[in-house]
Short mmCIF file of C-alpha atoms in Angstrom, two decimals:
data_model
loop_
_atom_site.label_atom_id
_atom_site.label_comp_id
_atom_site.label_asym_id
_atom_site.label_seq_id
_atom_site.Cartn_x
_atom_site.Cartn_y
_atom_site.Cartn_z
CA UNK A 1 4.37 12.31 30.31
CA UNK A 2 6.06 11.67 33.82
CA UNK A 3 1.96 12.78 35.08
CA UNK A 4 0.54 11.09 32.37
CA UNK A 5 -1.55 8.58 34.41
CA UNK A 6 -3.03 11.31 36.69
CA UNK A 7 -4.03 13.10 33.41
CA UNK A 8 -5.56 9.93 32.01
CA UNK A 9 -7.48 9.54 35.01
CA UNK A 10 -8.70 12.41 35.54
CA UNK A 11 -10.08 12.66 32.20
CA UNK A 12 -12.36 9.57 32.36
CA UNK A 13 -13.64 10.38 35.75
CA UNK A 14 -16.74 11.23 34.35
CA UNK A 15 -16.93 8.34 31.66
CA UNK A 16 -20.26 9.45 29.84
CA UNK A 17 -19.55 13.48 29.64
CA UNK A 18 -16.46 12.79 28.68
CA UNK A 19 -17.27 9.86 25.62
CA UNK A 20 -20.00 12.49 24.56
CA UNK A 21 -18.39 15.25 24.46
CA UNK A 22 -15.45 13.26 22.22
CA UNK A 23 -18.25 12.20 20.43
CA UNK A 24 -18.60 15.47 19.70
CA UNK A 25 -14.88 16.44 18.71
CA UNK A 26 -15.18 13.98 16.65
CA UNK A 27 -18.22 15.08 14.23
CA UNK A 28 -16.54 18.66 14.49
CA UNK A 29 -12.53 16.81 12.93
CA UNK A 30 -15.19 14.62 11.13
CA UNK A 31 -16.90 17.24 9.07
CA UNK A 32 -13.52 19.61 8.93
CA UNK A 33 -12.06 16.41 7.17
CA UNK A 34 -14.68 15.98 4.59
CA UNK A 35 -14.70 19.58 3.77
CA UNK A 36 -11.65 19.98 3.05
CA UNK A 37 -11.26 17.38 0.79
CA UNK A 38 -14.04 18.97 -1.19
CA UNK A 39 -12.12 22.47 -0.86
CA UNK A 40 -8.78 20.44 -2.10
CA UNK A 41 -10.98 19.00 -5.10
CA UNK A 42 -12.13 21.66 -6.28
CA UNK A 43 -9.31 24.04 -6.04
CA UNK A 44 -7.34 21.33 -7.61
CA UNK A 45 -9.82 21.57 -10.72
CA UNK A 46 -10.30 17.80 -12.53
CA UNK A 47 -8.48 15.16 -12.23
CA UNK A 48 -8.63 15.12 -15.86
CA UNK A 49 -6.82 18.02 -16.79
CA UNK A 50 -3.92 17.20 -18.79
CA UNK A 51 -0.68 20.03 -19.12
CA UNK A 52 -0.44 19.49 -22.97
CA UNK A 53 -4.86 20.79 -23.17
CA UNK A 54 -6.12 24.14 -22.33
CA UNK A 55 -9.27 25.91 -23.13
CA UNK A 56 -10.23 28.87 -24.74
CA UNK A 57 -13.35 30.27 -23.68
CA UNK A 58 -14.43 33.75 -23.34
CA UNK A 59 -12.92 36.15 -21.54
CA UNK A 60 -16.17 37.61 -20.05
CA UNK A 61 -18.16 34.69 -18.94
CA UNK A 62 -18.01 30.94 -19.44
CA UNK A 63 -21.59 31.21 -21.03
CA UNK A 64 -21.26 33.23 -23.05
CA UNK A 65 -20.08 32.13 -27.17
CA UNK A 66 -17.42 32.70 -29.20
CA UNK A 67 -18.16 32.12 -32.92
CA UNK A 68 -17.43 29.45 -35.20
CA UNK A 69 -14.61 31.48 -37.37
CA UNK A 70 -12.92 30.88 -34.27
CA UNK A 71 -12.17 27.10 -35.11
CA UNK A 72 -10.06 27.92 -38.27
CA UNK A 73 -7.75 30.55 -36.88
CA UNK A 74 -7.31 28.67 -33.40
CA UNK A 75 -5.74 25.89 -35.42
CA UNK A 76 -2.87 27.82 -37.54
CA UNK A 77 -1.15 29.29 -34.75
CA UNK A 78 1.57 27.86 -34.37
CA UNK A 79 2.08 24.84 -31.71
CA UNK A 80 -1.72 23.99 -31.71
CA UNK A 81 -1.52 20.53 -32.49
CA UNK A 82 -5.47 19.64 -32.53
CA UNK A 83 -8.52 21.47 -31.80
CA UNK A 84 -12.07 20.07 -30.20
CA UNK A 85 -15.48 22.42 -29.38
CA UNK A 86 -18.01 21.81 -27.00
CA UNK A 87 -21.02 23.53 -25.93
CA UNK A 88 -22.81 22.87 -22.39
CA UNK A 89 -26.23 21.43 -22.98
CA UNK A 90 -27.35 21.31 -19.48
CA UNK A 91 -30.03 18.86 -19.22
CA UNK A 92 -31.77 16.41 -16.85
CA UNK A 93 -33.35 12.96 -17.40
CA UNK A 94 -36.17 12.27 -17.15
CA UNK A 95 -36.72 14.35 -13.45
CA UNK A 96 -34.86 17.84 -12.91
CA UNK A 97 -33.27 16.00 -9.94
CA UNK A 98 -31.41 13.75 -12.20
CA UNK A 99 -29.05 16.44 -13.58
CA UNK A 100 -25.77 15.31 -15.37
CA UNK A 101 -23.49 16.67 -17.39
CA UNK A 102 -24.49 16.62 -20.77
CA UNK A 103 -22.53 18.50 -23.73
CA UNK A 104 -22.33 18.64 -27.50
CA UNK A 105 -18.86 18.09 -28.71
CA UNK A 106 -17.37 18.17 -32.00
CA UNK A 107 -15.66 14.93 -34.10
CA UNK A 108 -12.16 15.27 -32.21
CA UNK A 109 -12.66 15.11 -28.70
CA UNK A 110 -11.77 11.65 -28.31
CA UNK A 111 -8.46 12.63 -30.23
CA UNK A 112 -7.80 15.07 -27.75
CA UNK A 113 -8.92 12.70 -24.75
CA UNK A 114 -7.68 9.60 -25.27
CA UNK A 115 -8.15 8.47 -22.18
CA UNK A 116 -11.92 8.60 -22.90
CA UNK A 117 -12.18 4.76 -24.84
CA UNK A 118 -14.59 4.00 -27.49
CA UNK A 119 -14.93 0.74 -29.37
CA UNK A 120 -14.44 1.62 -32.81
CA UNK A 121 -17.42 0.18 -33.97
CA UNK A 122 -19.63 2.44 -31.64
CA UNK A 123 -17.69 5.30 -32.42
CA UNK A 124 -18.21 5.02 -36.56
CA UNK A 125 -22.00 4.70 -35.35
CA UNK A 126 -21.98 7.76 -33.03
CA UNK A 127 -20.18 9.55 -36.71
CA UNK A 128 -22.90 8.50 -38.49
CA UNK A 129 -25.73 9.22 -36.57
CA UNK A 130 -27.37 12.83 -36.37
CA UNK A 131 -28.98 12.08 -33.01
CA UNK A 132 -26.19 9.40 -31.81
CA UNK A 133 -24.95 9.77 -28.63
CA UNK A 134 -22.28 8.39 -26.39
CA UNK A 135 -22.39 7.87 -22.34
CA UNK A 136 -19.79 6.69 -19.57
CA UNK A 137 -20.16 2.97 -18.39
CA UNK A 138 -20.83 4.35 -15.08
CA UNK A 139 -23.47 5.90 -16.33
CA UNK A 140 -25.31 3.99 -18.37
CA UNK A 141 -24.81 1.94 -15.19
CA UNK A 142 -26.63 3.97 -13.11
CA UNK A 143 -29.71 3.89 -15.30
CA UNK A 144 -29.69 1.50 -16.82
CA UNK A 145 -29.01 2.23 -20.12
CA UNK A 146 -27.91 -0.09 -22.84
CA UNK A 147 -27.07 0.61 -26.74
CA UNK A 148 -29.99 1.21 -28.99
CA UNK A 149 -32.40 2.72 -26.34
CA UNK A 150 -33.79 6.38 -26.92
CA UNK A 151 -33.30 8.91 -24.54
CA UNK A 152 -34.82 11.33 -23.79
CA UNK A 153 -33.60 14.45 -22.37
CA UNK A 154 -35.14 17.77 -21.22
CA UNK A 155 -32.84 20.97 -21.32
CA UNK A 156 -32.93 24.17 -19.18
CA UNK A 157 -31.54 26.62 -21.78
CA UNK A 158 -32.60 25.12 -25.73
CA UNK A 159 -35.61 25.06 -27.33
CA UNK A 160 -35.46 22.03 -29.73
CA UNK A 161 -36.99 23.11 -33.00
CA UNK A 162 -38.07 20.17 -34.03
CA UNK A 163 -40.76 19.74 -31.23
CA UNK A 164 -40.96 23.68 -30.41
CA UNK A 165 -39.49 22.94 -26.37
CA UNK A 166 -36.83 21.44 -25.02
CA UNK A 167 -37.49 17.97 -24.72
CA UNK A 168 -34.58 16.55 -26.56
CA UNK A 169 -34.26 12.33 -28.19
CA UNK A 170 -30.97 11.10 -28.41
CA UNK A 171 -30.36 7.39 -29.32
CA UNK A 172 -27.58 5.58 -27.98
CA UNK A 173 -24.72 3.71 -29.65
CA UNK A 174 -22.00 3.58 -27.56
CA UNK A 175 -20.11 4.19 -24.23
CA UNK A 176 -16.96 4.82 -23.32
CA UNK A 177 -14.52 3.74 -20.53
CA UNK A 178 -11.67 5.00 -18.77
CA UNK A 179 -8.79 2.77 -17.22
CA UNK A 180 -7.29 5.42 -14.15
CA UNK A 181 -9.64 5.08 -11.68
CA UNK A 182 -9.04 8.21 -10.50
CA UNK A 183 -10.53 9.83 -13.76
CA UNK A 184 -13.96 7.27 -12.95
CA UNK A 185 -15.65 10.48 -12.28
CA UNK A 186 -15.31 11.55 -16.37
CA UNK A 187 -17.78 8.15 -17.33
CA UNK A 188 -20.78 10.32 -15.38
CA UNK A 189 -20.57 11.71 -19.21
CA UNK A 190 -23.55 11.94 -21.83
CA UNK A 191 -22.10 13.29 -25.13
CA UNK A 192 -24.12 13.89 -28.54
CA UNK A 193 -23.02 15.68 -32.17
CA UNK A 194 -21.79 19.49 -31.89
CA UNK A 195 -23.02 19.79 -35.25
CA UNK A 196 -26.53 17.88 -34.59
CA UNK A 197 -26.98 20.34 -31.39
CA UNK A 198 -26.12 23.58 -34.04
CA UNK A 199 -28.32 22.68 -36.78
CA UNK A 200 -31.60 21.83 -34.36
CA UNK A 201 -31.39 24.07 -31.57
CA UNK A 202 -33.28 27.42 -32.30
CA UNK A 203 -31.28 29.92 -31.21
CA UNK A 204 -27.53 30.10 -30.79
CA UNK A 205 -26.22 28.98 -34.41
CA UNK A 206 -22.81 28.79 -35.30
CA UNK A 207 -21.47 29.21 -31.60
CA UNK A 208 -19.16 27.58 -29.67
CA UNK A 209 -19.28 26.98 -26.24
CA UNK A 210 -15.24 26.39 -25.30
CA UNK A 211 -12.56 25.67 -27.79
CA UNK A 212 -9.86 22.48 -25.95
CA UNK A 213 -6.73 22.87 -27.55
CA UNK A 214 -3.65 20.07 -27.67
CA UNK A 215 -0.18 22.00 -27.24
CA UNK A 216 2.39 20.14 -29.60
CA UNK A 217 5.14 22.06 -26.55
CA UNK A 218 3.92 22.36 -23.14
CA UNK A 219 6.57 23.99 -22.66
CA UNK A 220 5.72 26.79 -25.22
CA UNK A 221 1.75 26.62 -23.35
CA UNK A 222 1.86 30.19 -22.23
CA UNK A 223 2.93 31.41 -25.82
CA UNK A 224 0.36 29.84 -27.52
CA UNK A 225 -2.28 30.96 -24.96
CA UNK A 226 -0.92 34.61 -25.74
CA UNK A 227 -1.04 33.99 -29.81
CA UNK A 228 -4.50 33.12 -29.70
CA UNK A 229 -6.02 35.54 -27.03
CA UNK A 230 -4.43 38.18 -29.66
CA UNK A 231 -6.60 36.71 -32.62
CA UNK A 232 -9.91 38.32 -30.77
CA UNK A 233 -8.11 41.22 -29.19
CA UNK A 234 -10.44 44.14 -28.98
CA UNK A 235 -13.32 42.16 -30.40
CA UNK A 236 -16.82 41.94 -29.48
CA UNK A 237 -15.83 37.96 -28.33
CA UNK A 238 -12.69 38.07 -26.90
CA UNK A 239 -11.27 35.06 -25.18
CA UNK A 240 -9.64 33.87 -22.42
CA UNK A 241 -7.03 30.87 -22.85
CA UNK A 242 -6.35 28.95 -19.54
CA UNK A 243 -4.93 25.75 -18.48
CA UNK A 244 -8.54 23.61 -18.01
CA UNK A 245 -7.58 23.11 -14.12
CA UNK A 246 -8.24 26.95 -14.34
CA UNK A 247 -11.31 26.37 -16.25
CA UNK A 248 -12.76 23.58 -14.03
CA UNK A 249 -12.14 25.82 -11.26
CA UNK A 250 -14.30 28.69 -13.00
CA UNK A 251 -16.85 26.72 -13.21
CA UNK A 252 -17.15 24.99 -9.70
CA UNK A 253 -17.29 29.19 -8.87
CA UNK A 254 -20.66 29.56 -10.57
CA UNK A 255 -21.79 27.94 -6.85
CA UNK A 256 -19.60 30.51 -5.08
CA UNK A 257 -16.55 30.99 -3.07
CA UNK A 258 -15.85 27.09 -1.87
CA UNK A 259 -13.04 28.25 0.29
CA UNK A 260 -15.35 31.06 1.54
CA UNK A 261 -18.52 28.56 1.87
CA UNK A 262 -15.68 25.79 4.05
CA UNK A 263 -14.46 28.39 6.08
CA UNK A 264 -17.69 29.80 7.09
CA UNK A 265 -19.55 26.10 7.99
CA UNK A 266 -15.87 25.21 9.76
CA UNK A 267 -15.91 28.37 12.17
CA UNK A 268 -19.84 27.81 13.15
CA UNK A 269 -18.43 24.15 14.19
CA UNK A 270 -15.47 24.78 16.04
CA UNK A 271 -17.38 28.25 17.96
CA UNK A 272 -20.06 25.55 18.85
CA UNK A 273 -16.40 22.80 20.17
CA UNK A 274 -15.22 25.17 21.53
CA UNK A 275 -18.43 26.42 24.06
CA UNK A 276 -19.20 22.56 24.21
CA UNK A 277 -15.35 21.68 25.56
CA UNK A 278 -15.11 24.71 27.18
CA UNK A 279 -18.02 24.13 29.22
CA UNK A 280 -16.98 20.73 29.51
CA UNK A 281 -13.36 21.32 31.15
CA UNK A 282 -14.89 23.99 33.79
CA UNK A 283 -17.02 21.84 35.12
CA UNK A 284 -14.06 19.33 35.58
CA UNK A 285 -12.40 21.84 37.21
CA UNK A 286 -15.06 22.83 39.65
CA UNK A 287 -16.14 19.09 40.74
CA UNK A 288 -11.82 19.23 41.21
CA UNK A 289 -10.97 21.82 43.52
CA UNK A 290 -10.61 19.52 46.84
CA UNK A 291 -8.74 17.01 44.91
CA UNK A 292 -6.74 19.74 43.04
CA UNK A 293 -5.98 21.57 46.54
CA UNK A 294 -4.77 17.91 47.65
CA UNK A 295 -2.42 17.61 44.95
CA UNK A 296 -1.08 21.09 45.76
CA UNK A 297 -0.47 19.91 50.08
CA UNK A 298 0.86 17.06 48.30
CA UNK A 299 3.78 19.38 47.22
CA UNK A 300 2.69 19.99 43.17
CA UNK A 301 3.84 23.32 42.74
CA UNK A 302 1.36 25.94 40.20
CA UNK A 303 3.06 25.03 37.30
CA UNK A 304 2.03 21.67 38.07
CA UNK A 305 -0.87 21.84 38.35
CA UNK A 306 -1.52 24.27 36.02
CA UNK A 307 0.26 21.38 33.28
CA UNK A 308 -2.39 18.79 34.39
CA UNK A 309 -5.24 20.85 33.48
CA UNK A 310 -3.85 22.16 30.20
CA UNK A 311 -3.18 18.27 29.41
CA UNK A 312 -6.00 16.99 30.03
CA UNK A 313 -7.78 19.90 27.87
CA UNK A 314 -5.30 19.30 25.24
CA UNK A 315 -5.61 15.26 25.60
CA UNK A 316 -9.67 15.67 25.23
CA UNK A 317 -9.10 17.52 21.78
CA UNK A 318 -6.89 15.58 20.33
CA UNK A 319 -7.93 12.12 20.99
CA UNK A 320 -11.56 13.41 19.66
CA UNK A 321 -9.63 15.15 16.70
CA UNK A 322 -7.60 11.91 15.91
CA UNK A 323 -10.81 9.92 15.44
CA UNK A 324 -12.92 12.16 13.12
CA UNK A 325 -9.79 12.59 10.68
CA UNK A 326 -8.76 8.82 10.62
CA UNK A 327 -12.44 8.07 10.06
CA UNK A 328 -12.38 10.56 7.40
CA UNK A 329 -9.84 8.74 5.85
CA UNK A 330 -11.96 5.96 6.19
CA UNK A 331 -15.23 7.74 4.89
CA UNK A 332 -13.49 8.96 1.43
CA UNK A 333 -13.02 6.50 -0.66
CA UNK A 334 -16.16 4.76 0.58
CA UNK A 335 -17.77 7.73 -0.56
CA UNK A 336 -15.89 8.06 -4.03
CA UNK A 337 -16.68 4.46 -4.72
CA UNK A 338 -20.79 5.19 -3.89
CA UNK A 339 -21.01 7.70 -6.11
CA UNK A 340 -20.05 5.86 -8.93
CA UNK A 341 -16.99 8.14 -9.58
CA UNK A 342 -19.46 11.56 -9.61
CA UNK A 343 -17.77 12.59 -6.37
CA UNK A 344 -13.24 12.47 -7.19
CA UNK A 345 -12.55 13.37 -3.34
CA UNK A 346 -9.02 12.96 -2.73
CA UNK A 347 -7.43 11.34 0.50
CA UNK A 348 -7.21 13.38 3.21
CA UNK A 349 -3.35 14.92 2.95
CA UNK A 350 -0.74 15.61 4.92
CA UNK A 351 -1.88 19.68 5.12
CA UNK A 352 -5.02 18.53 6.58
CA UNK A 353 -3.70 16.41 8.68
CA UNK A 354 -0.99 19.21 10.12
CA UNK A 355 -3.73 21.88 10.37
CA UNK A 356 -5.69 19.47 12.07
CA UNK A 357 -3.79 18.68 15.31
CA UNK A 358 -2.60 22.66 15.28
CA UNK A 359 -6.49 22.85 15.62
CA UNK A 360 -6.82 21.03 18.10
CA UNK A 361 -3.81 21.68 20.03
CA UNK A 362 -4.83 25.59 20.16
CA UNK A 363 -8.71 24.88 21.03
CA UNK A 364 -7.48 22.49 24.20
CA UNK A 365 -5.22 25.62 25.00
CA UNK A 366 -8.61 27.69 24.66
CA UNK A 367 -10.34 25.89 26.38
CA UNK A 368 -8.24 25.04 29.20
CA UNK A 369 -6.95 28.11 29.88
CA UNK A 370 -9.87 29.55 32.81
CA UNK A 371 -10.17 26.48 33.92
CA UNK A 372 -5.83 26.14 34.36
CA UNK A 373 -5.61 29.35 35.67
CA UNK A 374 -8.45 29.13 38.19
CA UNK A 375 -6.62 25.97 39.47
CA UNK A 376 -3.28 27.43 39.75
CA UNK A 377 -4.59 30.02 41.78
CA UNK A 378 -5.92 27.84 43.92
CA UNK A 379 -6.20 28.54 47.26
CA UNK A 380 -5.69 25.55 49.27
CA UNK A 381 -7.10 26.43 53.00
CA UNK A 382 -10.00 27.78 50.79
CA UNK A 383 -10.37 25.03 48.47
CA UNK A 384 -10.55 22.65 51.01
CA UNK A 385 -12.70 24.22 53.43
CA UNK A 386 -15.23 24.32 50.49
CA UNK A 387 -15.27 28.06 50.57
#
């Protein structure tokens, strides 16, 4: 810290160039903070995942159905407290851009998911209305829906026997909400009755997409999972029982390897940043060759000059990087809130900060290496002579 004032003065010698470089570094680490939050969100699975719940799905593909007859057999497994089942519908509202989570559910959905709260009279209306639908309050607010509305949903997979196409109409009979702000994304779902779906769709009757089981003793969940999978062993519908986190990740991986995508983007960003800041430091040192020669003339050692240039390069990246990650910390809750719960992005975690700081120092060292070596090896006579 003895020569910090010299490093600071040299860094802001060209204020415009330094400011633009800082903004570039800030943008790179802002993107790093946001993308790493996405990676953490995908890798942590759904916040709604409970330790006492597991998902039973096809061993081969999440889009392959399971026979309805499997439900009773799973219910009979020792340690299983409750079972609900669902089918992914994959529809949109009015326009293909308006994709949403819409799922055909069994009557036990809200027993297994007590965090989703439905008024008793609305739940009763859902159970007695064949075409009834329940939506999360956030989704209803998003589209201005109210109880009593008819909601047209265009599917992408299942044709409706009544219409001969993939257009379905549901009667909105109720809304559900969650108390925990972290689970607000669950309110972005539309549920309708599985029995109606099973009767009305043109193919795949008496099949369920997946089962969600409640385990009486979470400590025995592994034993229960093995017992369930043993039921369908060596059949044409072998199952894979896994935690909700793992099941949610299997959905995410349909989009691709999120970690690889994030790494590829950040690799391109930081490679560009390396070239940009490297060029900035090279120019800064080249312009100050007479000044550096003067410092050596005054008694500054080669190692001290080396340290000054390294310090300048590292300080440049660290300032921009800390500002970028700090801005990401501010923006992440704003983005989550603005999405109405659709995006539940975690804050910038300690691991991200540690990784970010190590990257800042590493980039600073890399971009400062050649200019610092040039400054250290500077010949005083040649530098002052302009050679």
